Coordinates of C-alpha atoms and ligand atoms in Angstrom, one line a residue:
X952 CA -19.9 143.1 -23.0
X953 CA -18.4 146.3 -22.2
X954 CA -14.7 146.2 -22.4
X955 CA -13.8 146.8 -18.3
X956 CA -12.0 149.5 -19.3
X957 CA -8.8 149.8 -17.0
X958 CA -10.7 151.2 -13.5
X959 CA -8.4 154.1 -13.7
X960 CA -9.5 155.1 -17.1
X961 CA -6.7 157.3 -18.9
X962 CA -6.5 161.1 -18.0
X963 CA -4.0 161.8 -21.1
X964 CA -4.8 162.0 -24.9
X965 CA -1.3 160.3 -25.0
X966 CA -2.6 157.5 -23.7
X967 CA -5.4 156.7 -25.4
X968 CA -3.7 155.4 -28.1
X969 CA -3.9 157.8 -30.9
X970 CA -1.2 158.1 -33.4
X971 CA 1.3 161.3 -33.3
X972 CA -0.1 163.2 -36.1
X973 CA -3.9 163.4 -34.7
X974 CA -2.5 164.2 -30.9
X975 CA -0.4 167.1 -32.9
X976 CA -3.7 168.1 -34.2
X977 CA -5.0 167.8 -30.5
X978 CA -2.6 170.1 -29.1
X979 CA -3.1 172.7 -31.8
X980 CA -7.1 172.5 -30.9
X981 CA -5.0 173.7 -27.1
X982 CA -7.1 170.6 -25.1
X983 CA -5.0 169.8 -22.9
X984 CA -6.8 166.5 -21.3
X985 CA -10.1 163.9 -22.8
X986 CA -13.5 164.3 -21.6
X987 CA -14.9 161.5 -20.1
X988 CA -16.6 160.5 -23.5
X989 CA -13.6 160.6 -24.9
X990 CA -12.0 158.7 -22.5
X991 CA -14.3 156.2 -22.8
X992 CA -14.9 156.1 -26.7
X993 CA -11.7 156.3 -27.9
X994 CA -9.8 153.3 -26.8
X995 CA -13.0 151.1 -27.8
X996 CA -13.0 152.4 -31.8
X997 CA -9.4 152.3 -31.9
X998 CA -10.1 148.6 -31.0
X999 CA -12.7 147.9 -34.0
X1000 CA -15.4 147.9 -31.4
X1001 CA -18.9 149.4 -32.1
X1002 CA -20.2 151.8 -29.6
X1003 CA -23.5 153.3 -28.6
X1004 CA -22.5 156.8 -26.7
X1005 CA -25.3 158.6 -24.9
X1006 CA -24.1 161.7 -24.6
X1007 CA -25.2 165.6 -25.6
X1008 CA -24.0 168.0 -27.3
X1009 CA -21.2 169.7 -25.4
X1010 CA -19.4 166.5 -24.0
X1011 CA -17.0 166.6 -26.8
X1012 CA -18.6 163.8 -28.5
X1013 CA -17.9 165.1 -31.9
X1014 CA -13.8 164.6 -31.3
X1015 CA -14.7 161.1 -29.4
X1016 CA -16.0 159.7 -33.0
X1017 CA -13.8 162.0 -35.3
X1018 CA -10.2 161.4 -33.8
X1019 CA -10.6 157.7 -33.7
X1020 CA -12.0 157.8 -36.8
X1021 CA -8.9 159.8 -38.2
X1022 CA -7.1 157.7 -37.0
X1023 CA -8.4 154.4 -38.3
X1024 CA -8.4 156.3 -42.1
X1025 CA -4.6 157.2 -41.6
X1026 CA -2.3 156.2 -44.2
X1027 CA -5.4 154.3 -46.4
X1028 CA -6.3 155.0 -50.2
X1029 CA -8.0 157.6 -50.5
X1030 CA -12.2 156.9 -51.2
X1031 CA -15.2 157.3 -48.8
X1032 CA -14.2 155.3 -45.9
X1033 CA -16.0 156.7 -43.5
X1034 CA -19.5 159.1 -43.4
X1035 CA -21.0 160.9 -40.5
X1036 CA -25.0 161.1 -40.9
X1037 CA -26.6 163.6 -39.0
X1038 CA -30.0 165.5 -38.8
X1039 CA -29.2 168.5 -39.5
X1040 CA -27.5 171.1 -41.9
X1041 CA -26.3 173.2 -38.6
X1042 CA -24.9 170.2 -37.3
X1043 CA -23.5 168.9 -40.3
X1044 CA -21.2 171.7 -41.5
X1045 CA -20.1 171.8 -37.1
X1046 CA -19.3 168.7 -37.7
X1047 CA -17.6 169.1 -40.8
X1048 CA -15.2 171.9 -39.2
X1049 CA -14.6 169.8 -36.5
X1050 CA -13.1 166.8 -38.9
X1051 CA -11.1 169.6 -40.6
X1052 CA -9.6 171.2 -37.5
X1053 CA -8.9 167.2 -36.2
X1054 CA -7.5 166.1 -40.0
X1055 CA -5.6 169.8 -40.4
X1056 CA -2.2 167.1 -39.7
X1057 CA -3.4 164.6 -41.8
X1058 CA -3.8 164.6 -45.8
X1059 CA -7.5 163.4 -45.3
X1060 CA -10.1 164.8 -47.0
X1061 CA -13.9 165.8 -45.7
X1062 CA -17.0 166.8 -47.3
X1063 CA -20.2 167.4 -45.9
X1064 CA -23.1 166.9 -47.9
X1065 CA -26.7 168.3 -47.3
X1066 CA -29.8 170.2 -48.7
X1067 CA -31.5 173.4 -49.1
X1068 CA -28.1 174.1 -51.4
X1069 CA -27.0 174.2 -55.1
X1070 CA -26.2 170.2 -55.8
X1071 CA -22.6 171.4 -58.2
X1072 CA -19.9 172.4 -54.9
X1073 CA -21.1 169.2 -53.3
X1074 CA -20.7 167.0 -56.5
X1075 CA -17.7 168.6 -57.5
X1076 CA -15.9 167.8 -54.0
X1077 CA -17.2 164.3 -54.1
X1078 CA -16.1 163.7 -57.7
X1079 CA -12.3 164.5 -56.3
X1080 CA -12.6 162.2 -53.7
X1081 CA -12.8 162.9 -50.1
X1082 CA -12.4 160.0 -47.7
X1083 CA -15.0 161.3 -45.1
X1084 CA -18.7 162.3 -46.1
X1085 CA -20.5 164.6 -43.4
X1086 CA -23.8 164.5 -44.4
X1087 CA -27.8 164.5 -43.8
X1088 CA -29.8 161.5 -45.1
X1089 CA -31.7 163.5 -47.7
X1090 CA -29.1 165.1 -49.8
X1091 CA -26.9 161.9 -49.0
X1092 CA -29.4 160.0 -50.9
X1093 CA -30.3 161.7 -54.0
X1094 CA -26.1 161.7 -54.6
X1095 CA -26.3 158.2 -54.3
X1096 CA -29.0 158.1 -56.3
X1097 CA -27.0 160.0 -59.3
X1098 CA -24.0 158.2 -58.9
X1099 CA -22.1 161.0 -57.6
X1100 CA -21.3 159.6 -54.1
X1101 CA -20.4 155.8 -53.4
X1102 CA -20.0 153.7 -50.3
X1103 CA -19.5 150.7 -51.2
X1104 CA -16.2 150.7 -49.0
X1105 CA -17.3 152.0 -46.6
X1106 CA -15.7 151.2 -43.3
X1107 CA -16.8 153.1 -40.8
X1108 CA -20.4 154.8 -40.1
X1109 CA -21.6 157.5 -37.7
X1110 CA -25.2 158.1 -36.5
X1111 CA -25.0 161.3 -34.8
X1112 CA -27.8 162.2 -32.8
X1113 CA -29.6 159.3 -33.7
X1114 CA -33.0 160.5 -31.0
X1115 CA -33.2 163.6 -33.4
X1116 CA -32.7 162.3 -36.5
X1117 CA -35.2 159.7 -36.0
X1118 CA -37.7 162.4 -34.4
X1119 CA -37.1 164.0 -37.6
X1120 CA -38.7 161.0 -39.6
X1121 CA -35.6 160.2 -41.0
X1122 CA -35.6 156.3 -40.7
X1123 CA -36.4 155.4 -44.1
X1124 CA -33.5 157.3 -45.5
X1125 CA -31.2 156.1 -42.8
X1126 CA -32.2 152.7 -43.9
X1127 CA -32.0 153.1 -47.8
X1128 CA -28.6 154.8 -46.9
X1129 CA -27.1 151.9 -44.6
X1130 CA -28.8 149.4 -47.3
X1131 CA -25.7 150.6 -49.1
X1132 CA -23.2 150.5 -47.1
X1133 CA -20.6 146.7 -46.8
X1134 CA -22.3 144.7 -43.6
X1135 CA -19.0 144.2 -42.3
X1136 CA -18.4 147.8 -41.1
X1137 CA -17.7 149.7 -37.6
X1138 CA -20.6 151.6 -36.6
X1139 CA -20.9 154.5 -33.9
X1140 CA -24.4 155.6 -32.7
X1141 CA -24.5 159.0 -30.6
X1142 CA -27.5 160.0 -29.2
X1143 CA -28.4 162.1 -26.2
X1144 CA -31.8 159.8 -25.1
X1145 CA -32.3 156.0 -25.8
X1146 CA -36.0 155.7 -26.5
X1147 CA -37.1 152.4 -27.9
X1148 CA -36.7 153.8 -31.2
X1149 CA -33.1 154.6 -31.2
X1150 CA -32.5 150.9 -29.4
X1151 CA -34.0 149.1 -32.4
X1152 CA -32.0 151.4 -34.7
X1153 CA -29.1 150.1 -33.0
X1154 CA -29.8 146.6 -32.4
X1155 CA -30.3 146.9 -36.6
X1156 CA -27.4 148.3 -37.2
X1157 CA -24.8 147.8 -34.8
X1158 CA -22.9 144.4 -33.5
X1159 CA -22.2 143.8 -30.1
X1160 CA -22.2 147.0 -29.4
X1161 CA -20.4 148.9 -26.1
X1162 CA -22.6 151.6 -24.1
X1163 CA -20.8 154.4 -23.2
X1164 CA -22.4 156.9 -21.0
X1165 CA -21.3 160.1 -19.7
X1166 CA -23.2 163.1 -18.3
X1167 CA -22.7 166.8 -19.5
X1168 CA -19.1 168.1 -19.4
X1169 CA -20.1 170.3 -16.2
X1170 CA -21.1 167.5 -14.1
X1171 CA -19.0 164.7 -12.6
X1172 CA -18.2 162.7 -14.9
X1173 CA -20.7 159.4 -14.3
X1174 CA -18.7 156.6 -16.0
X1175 CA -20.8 153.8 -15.5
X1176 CA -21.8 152.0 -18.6
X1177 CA -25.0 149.2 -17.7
X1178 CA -27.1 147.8 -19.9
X1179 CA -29.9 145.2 -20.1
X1180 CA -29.8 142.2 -22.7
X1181 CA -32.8 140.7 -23.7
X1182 CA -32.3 136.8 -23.2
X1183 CA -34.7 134.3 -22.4
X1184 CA -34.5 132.2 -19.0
X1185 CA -33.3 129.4 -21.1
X1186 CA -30.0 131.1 -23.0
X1187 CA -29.3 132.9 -20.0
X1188 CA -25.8 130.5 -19.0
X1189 CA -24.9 130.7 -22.4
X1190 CA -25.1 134.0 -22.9
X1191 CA -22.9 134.3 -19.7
X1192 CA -20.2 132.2 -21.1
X1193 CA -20.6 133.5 -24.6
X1194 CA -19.9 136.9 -23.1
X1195 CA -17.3 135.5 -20.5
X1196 CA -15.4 133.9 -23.5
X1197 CA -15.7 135.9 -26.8
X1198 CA -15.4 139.3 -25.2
X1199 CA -12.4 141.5 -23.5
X1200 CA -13.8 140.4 -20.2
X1201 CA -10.5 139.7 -18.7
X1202 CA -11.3 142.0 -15.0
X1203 CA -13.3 140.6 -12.5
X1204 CA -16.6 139.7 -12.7
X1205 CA -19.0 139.2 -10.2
X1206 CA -22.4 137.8 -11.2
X1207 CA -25.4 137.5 -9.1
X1208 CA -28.2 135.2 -9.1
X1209 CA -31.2 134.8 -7.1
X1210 CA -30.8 131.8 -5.5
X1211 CA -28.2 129.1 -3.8
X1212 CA -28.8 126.6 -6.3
X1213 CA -29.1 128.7 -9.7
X1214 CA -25.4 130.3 -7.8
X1215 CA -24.4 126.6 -7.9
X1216 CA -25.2 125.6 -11.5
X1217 CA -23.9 128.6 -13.3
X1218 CA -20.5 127.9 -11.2
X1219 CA -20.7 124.6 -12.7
X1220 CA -22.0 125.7 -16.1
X1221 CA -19.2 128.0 -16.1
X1222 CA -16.4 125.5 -14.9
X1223 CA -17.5 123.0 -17.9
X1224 CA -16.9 125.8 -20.2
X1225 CA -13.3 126.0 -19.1
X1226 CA -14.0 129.6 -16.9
X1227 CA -13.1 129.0 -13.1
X1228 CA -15.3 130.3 -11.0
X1229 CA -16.8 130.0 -7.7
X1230 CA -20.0 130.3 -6.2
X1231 CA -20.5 132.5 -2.9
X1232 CA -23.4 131.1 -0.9
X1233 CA -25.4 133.1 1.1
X1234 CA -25.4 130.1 3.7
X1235 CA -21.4 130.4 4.3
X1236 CA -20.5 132.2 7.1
X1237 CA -19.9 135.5 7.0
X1238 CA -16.2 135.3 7.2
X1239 CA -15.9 132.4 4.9
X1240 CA -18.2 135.1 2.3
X1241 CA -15.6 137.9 2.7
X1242 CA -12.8 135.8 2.5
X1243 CA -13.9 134.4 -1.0
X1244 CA -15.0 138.2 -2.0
X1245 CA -11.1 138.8 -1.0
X1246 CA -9.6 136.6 -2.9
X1247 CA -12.0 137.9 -5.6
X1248 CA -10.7 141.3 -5.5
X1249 CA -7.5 140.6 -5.6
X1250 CA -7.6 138.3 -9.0
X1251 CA -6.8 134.9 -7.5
X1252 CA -11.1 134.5 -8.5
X1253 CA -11.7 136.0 -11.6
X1254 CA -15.6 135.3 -11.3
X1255 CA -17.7 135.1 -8.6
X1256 CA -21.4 134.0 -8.7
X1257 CA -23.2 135.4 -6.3
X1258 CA -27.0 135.2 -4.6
X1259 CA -28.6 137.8 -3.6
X1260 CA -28.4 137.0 -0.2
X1261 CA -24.2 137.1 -0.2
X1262 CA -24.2 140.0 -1.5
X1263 CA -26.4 141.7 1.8
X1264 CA -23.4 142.7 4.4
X1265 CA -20.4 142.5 1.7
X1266 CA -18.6 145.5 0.8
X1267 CA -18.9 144.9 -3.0
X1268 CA -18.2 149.2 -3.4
X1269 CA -14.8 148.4 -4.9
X1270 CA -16.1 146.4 -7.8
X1271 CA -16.4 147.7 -11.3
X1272 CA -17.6 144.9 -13.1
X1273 CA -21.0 143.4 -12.6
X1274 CA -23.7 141.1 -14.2
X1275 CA -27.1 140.3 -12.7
X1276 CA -27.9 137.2 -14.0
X1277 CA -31.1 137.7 -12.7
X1278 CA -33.0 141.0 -12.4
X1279 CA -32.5 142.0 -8.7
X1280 CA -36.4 141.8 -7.1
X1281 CA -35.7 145.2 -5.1
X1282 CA -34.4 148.3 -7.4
X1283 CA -32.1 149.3 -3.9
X1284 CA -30.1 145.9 -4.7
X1285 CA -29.8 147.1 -8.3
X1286 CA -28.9 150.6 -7.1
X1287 CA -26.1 148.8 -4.4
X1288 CA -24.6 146.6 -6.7
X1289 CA -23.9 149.4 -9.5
X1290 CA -22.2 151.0 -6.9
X1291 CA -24.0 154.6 -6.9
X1292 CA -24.8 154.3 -3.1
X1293 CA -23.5 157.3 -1.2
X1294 CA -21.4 158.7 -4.0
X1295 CA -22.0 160.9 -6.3
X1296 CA -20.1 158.7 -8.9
X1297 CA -19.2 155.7 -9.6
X1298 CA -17.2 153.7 -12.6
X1299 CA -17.8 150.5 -13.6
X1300 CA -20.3 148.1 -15.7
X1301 CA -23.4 146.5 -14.6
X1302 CA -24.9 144.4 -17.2
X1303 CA -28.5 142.7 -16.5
X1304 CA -29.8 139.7 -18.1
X1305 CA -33.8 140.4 -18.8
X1306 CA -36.0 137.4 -19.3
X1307 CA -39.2 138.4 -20.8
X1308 CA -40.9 137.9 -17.4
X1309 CA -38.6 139.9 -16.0
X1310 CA -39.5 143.5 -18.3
X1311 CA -42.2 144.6 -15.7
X1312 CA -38.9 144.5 -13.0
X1313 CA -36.6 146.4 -15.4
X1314 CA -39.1 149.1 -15.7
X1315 CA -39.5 149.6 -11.8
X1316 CA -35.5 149.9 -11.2
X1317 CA -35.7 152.2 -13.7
X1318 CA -38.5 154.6 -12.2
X1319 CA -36.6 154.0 -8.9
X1320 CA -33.3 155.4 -10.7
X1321 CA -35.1 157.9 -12.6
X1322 CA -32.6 156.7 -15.9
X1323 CA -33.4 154.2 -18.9
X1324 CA -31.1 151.6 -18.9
X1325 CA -30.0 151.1 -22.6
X1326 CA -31.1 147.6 -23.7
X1327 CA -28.2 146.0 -26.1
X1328 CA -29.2 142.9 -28.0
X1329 CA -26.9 140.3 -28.8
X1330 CA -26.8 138.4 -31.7
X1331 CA -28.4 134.7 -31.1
X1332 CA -29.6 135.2 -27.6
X1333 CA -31.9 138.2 -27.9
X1334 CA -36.0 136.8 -27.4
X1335 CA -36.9 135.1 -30.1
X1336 CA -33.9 133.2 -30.6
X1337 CA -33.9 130.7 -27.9
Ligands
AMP1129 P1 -19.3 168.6 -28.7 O1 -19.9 167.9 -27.5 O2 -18.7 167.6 -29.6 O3 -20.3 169.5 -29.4 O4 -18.1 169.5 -28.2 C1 -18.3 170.6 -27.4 C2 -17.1 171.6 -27.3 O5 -16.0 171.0 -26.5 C3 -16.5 171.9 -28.7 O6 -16.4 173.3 -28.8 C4 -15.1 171.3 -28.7 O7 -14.2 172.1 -29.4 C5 -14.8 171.3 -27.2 N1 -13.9 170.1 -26.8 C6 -14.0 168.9 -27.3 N2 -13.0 168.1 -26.7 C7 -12.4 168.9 -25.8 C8 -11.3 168.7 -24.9 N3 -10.8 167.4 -24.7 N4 -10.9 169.7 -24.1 C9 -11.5 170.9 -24.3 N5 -12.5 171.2 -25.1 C10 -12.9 170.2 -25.9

């Protein structure tokens, strides 16, 4: 689950958590304040987390990955850590002067790697040792192939525009790349779309991974990050609780359901698993329903389960932090619940458990919405693995 990242997500580099040296580096770039990507992004790859962003090229997403990533590679030996892949040679040497404007602080070393060129500069920089690799899947390969680049210790991995490279027919070397790269890794996916192709590249590749979403850097900054999990109607509680319990859920959560009794049993379902929570039945009067969403909203409830008739008549706006249990039957109630009526932004997570019965429903809230709602698979409770 999405880390409910404080409601009031930081305006300041300074407190985003980055060490001294990289926000020295930060204030010679002359930014004065994040984007909302990197607002976002940063705190969760400080934290070890692996994140999908969906965000273009002018949202500042190159500095969301890199000064994390500097960060993370501070003070370590010095071997390929970390490597960047992306699709192109334009974008690999931008990206490569970005790392070198963001490391100019730092003693760390960057290459970028990538074709159409003489093989000897590359090898030559590889051979003494860099500890980021910028690089396109091609040329990355055929150095691994000779011997001259190695990431067996690799810690951390970047897909950048994973839509293009992947419309670029690049998945086979992507996969004979991250075939050698340690398992146990941090990987970051950036990529401007999420078409089916790019969610199985990440449901592949990454674990458990955040959505981060963020429109371009001249629009309000839309900050809500929802996503569907695949689960079938059977794993559905214990998804819930596995999410509840494993992640850094600790805001409030309200989950909905569709009906009195399902409201009742996850309450239950919940409480056996050592969560407190309470259902909100849509037969309660009306008073008696805001009084519980009160107490909700000011922490004494941490989660509230929900059917869809409560939630009709509550003022839920304030929430960030929601999970339909079930898909919502009208794509308004979806709409509602994520908060987006009459404002032209909202912050928050809205997660949505999709049975496989419920795909055709998915699909409508999304015509309604006119967005794809990224689909994140988690390990054990995806289809398949009930
Ligand atoms: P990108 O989306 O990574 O291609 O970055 C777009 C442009 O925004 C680049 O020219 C960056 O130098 C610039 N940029 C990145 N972060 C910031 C920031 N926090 N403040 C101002 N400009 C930035």
């Amino acid at each position: 689950m999405t880390v409910p990242v404080s409601p009031e997500s930081a305006t300041t580099f300074d407190a985003l958590g980055l060490a001294p040296l990289i926000l020295d580096a930060i204030a010679a770039a002359g930014y004065s304040e994040p984007t909302p990507i990197q607002r976002e992004a940063i705190p969760l790859v400080l934290r070890g987390r692996d994140v999908i962003g969906l965000a273009q090229t002018g949202t500042g997403k190159t500095a969301a990955f890199t000064l994390p990533l500097l960060h993370r590679l501070l003070d370590g030996p010095r071997r390929t850590r970390a490597l960047v892949l992306t699709p192109t040679r334009e974008l690999c040497t931008q990206v490569e002067e970005s790392v070198r404007k963001y490391r100019s602080t730092t003693t760390l070393e960057v290459a970028s790697v990538y074709g159409g060129v003489a093989y000897e500069p590359q090898e030559r920089a590889l051979r003494e040792g860099v500890d980021i690799v910028v690089a396109t899947p091609g040329r990355l390969l055929d150095h691994l192939e000779k011997g001259t680049a190695q990431l067996e210790l690799l810690e951390l991995l970047v897909l950048d525009e994973a839509d293009r490279m992947l419309d670029m027919g690049f998945a086979p070397q992507i996969n004979r790349v991250v075939a050698q790269i340690p398992a146990y890794r941090q990987t970051l996916l950036f990529s401007a779309t999420m078409p089916p192709e790019v969610e199985a590249l990440a449901r592949k590749y990454l674990r458990n991974p955040v959505v981060v979403q963020v429109g371009r850097r001249s629009q309000a900054a839309s900050t809500v990050t929802h996503a569907v999990y695949p689960v079938p109607q059977s794993r559905k509680t214990a998804l819930l609780v596995d999410l509840l319990q494993h992640e850094d859920a600790q805001g409030s959560v309200l989950v909905f359901c569709r009906t009195k009794h399902r409201a009742d049993r996850i309450a239950e379902s919940l409480a056996d698993a050592g969560i407190a929570a309470e259902a909100l039945h849509g037969d309660r009067t009306q008073s008696a329903r805001e009084k519980a969403l009160e107490q909700f909203k000011s922490g004494a409830v941490r989660i509230l389960v929900a059917t869809d008739i409560a939630q009709r008549g509550l003022d839920i706006s304030g929430i960030t932090h929601v999970i339909n249990y079930d898909v919502p039957q009208q794509a308004e109630d979806y709409v509602h619940r994520i908060g987006r009526t009459g404002r032209a932004e909202a912050t928050g997570d809205a997660y949505t458990f999709m049975a496989p019965d419920e795909i055709a429903t998915v699909r409508l809230i999304e015509r309604v919405i006119a967005q794809e709602i990224p689909r994140v698979s988690r390990p054990g409770f995806d289809f398949g693995t009930g």
